[in-house]
């Protein structure tokens, strides 16, 4: 079955771009955390950024070549104080777990791409772990 032209292909491109944008955003957030004296948070953002790249590579495997554009200036404009960055990142990871990836999994399954559907299920659970890590870090700063 050919993925080209399917809704699953569109979802994979969106996911691929989203994970790469997450990598770039988390690197920006890491710099801000370091600037504010939160080295442990900076290191956590950098670790999660690497995991986001890993996720993007999984999606790219299904796509082959895909042209994307990451608006770094827009990402920089999202950077605030470390606690708000952690909360924003946690919410985004949770949305991927709760809404986006389950939806994309169902679509992939309905189009006959069961391997893609399974990847969305697995990575959705990883995104929940990311969300929890980020939330715990924010809670730790706010105490």
XYZ file of C-alpha atoms in Angstrom:
143
model
C 0.000 0.000 0.000
C 1.379 3.390 -1.004
C 1.415 6.128 1.610
C 1.790 8.921 -0.974
C -1.274 11.137 -1.189
C -2.936 9.636 1.888
C -4.089 11.476 4.994
C -1.525 9.380 6.853
C 1.239 10.916 4.747
C -0.022 14.404 5.644
C -0.135 13.433 9.329
C 3.389 12.013 9.167
C 4.675 15.240 7.624
C 2.940 17.263 10.347
C 4.380 14.954 13.022
C 7.859 15.047 11.509
C 7.809 18.828 11.418
C 6.348 19.030 14.918
C 9.034 16.837 16.419
C 11.811 18.833 14.735
C 10.208 22.070 15.901
C 10.076 20.552 19.394
C 13.795 19.875 19.209
C 14.523 23.484 18.259
C 12.101 24.895 20.828
C 13.527 22.762 23.638
C 17.029 23.971 22.789
C 15.772 27.557 23.030
C 14.069 26.762 26.341
C 17.266 25.111 27.604
C 19.199 28.302 26.942
C 16.643 30.346 28.867
C 16.669 27.893 31.789
C 20.462 28.041 31.915
C 20.337 31.841 31.794
C 17.949 31.786 34.785
C 20.197 29.422 36.764
C 18.176 26.229 36.264
C 20.933 23.946 34.981
C 18.997 20.751 35.757
C 16.056 22.034 33.712
C 18.381 23.027 30.853
C 19.861 19.520 30.815
C 16.376 17.981 30.844
C 15.262 20.147 27.922
C 18.402 19.125 26.000
C 17.751 15.442 26.684
C 14.146 15.752 25.558
C 15.265 17.657 22.449
C 17.392 14.652 21.463
C 14.409 12.372 21.973
C 12.290 14.629 19.755
C 14.877 14.212 16.995
C 14.629 10.455 17.467
C 10.863 10.644 17.039
C 11.260 12.720 13.878
C 13.569 10.061 12.437
C 10.909 7.397 13.011
C 8.380 9.472 11.063
C 10.915 10.218 8.335
C 11.448 6.482 7.868
C 7.877 6.207 6.598
C 8.066 9.371 4.503
C 11.397 9.136 2.783
C 12.185 12.664 1.672
C 10.023 15.401 3.123
C 10.522 19.118 2.819
C 9.693 21.060 5.939
C 10.260 24.546 7.238
C 10.878 25.412 10.879
C 10.288 29.082 11.744
C 12.991 29.629 14.373
C 11.997 33.261 14.964
C 8.455 32.169 15.751
C 9.819 29.562 18.164
C 12.020 32.180 19.842
C 8.955 34.356 20.326
C 7.379 31.540 22.357
C 10.172 31.620 24.926
C 9.219 33.075 28.267
C 10.315 32.409 31.822
C 11.437 28.867 32.564
C 8.345 27.822 34.519
C 6.014 28.992 31.754
C 8.235 27.273 29.172
C 7.979 24.030 31.146
C 4.193 24.366 31.412
C 3.863 25.151 27.684
C 6.056 22.209 26.731
C 4.224 19.858 29.099
C 0.866 20.891 27.626
C 2.116 20.319 24.078
C 3.441 16.871 24.927
C 0.170 16.012 26.659
C -1.854 17.143 23.649
C 0.200 14.853 21.412
C -0.502 11.966 23.826
C -4.175 12.702 24.449
C -5.420 14.019 21.095
C -3.065 14.236 18.147
C -1.304 10.881 18.090
C -4.389 8.784 18.929
C -6.258 10.545 16.108
C -3.380 9.986 13.687
C -3.136 6.345 14.802
C -6.819 5.733 14.039
C -6.492 7.347 10.624
C -3.406 5.293 9.786
C -5.178 2.111 10.879
C -8.263 2.961 8.807
C -6.069 3.558 5.748
C -4.305 0.220 6.214
C -1.022 1.497 7.658
C -0.969 -0.606 10.816
C 2.780 -0.136 11.395
C 2.348 3.638 11.353
C -0.647 3.325 13.685
C 1.454 1.334 16.159
C 4.251 3.920 16.044
C 1.765 6.650 16.944
C 0.544 4.567 19.896
C 4.067 3.946 21.191
C 5.258 7.524 20.713
C 2.068 8.843 22.279
C 3.039 7.077 25.488
C 6.526 8.556 25.285
C 4.966 12.003 24.921
C 3.003 11.392 28.130
C 6.281 10.582 29.897
C 7.756 13.822 28.532
C 4.728 15.767 29.739
C 5.072 14.346 33.233
C 8.808 15.107 33.400
C 8.221 18.706 32.356
C 5.332 19.144 34.805
C 7.430 17.781 37.675
C 10.253 20.178 36.810
C 7.840 23.137 36.782
C 6.313 22.034 40.084
C 9.807 21.790 41.573
C 10.657 25.366 40.637
C 7.356 26.733 41.911
C 7.744 25.221 45.409
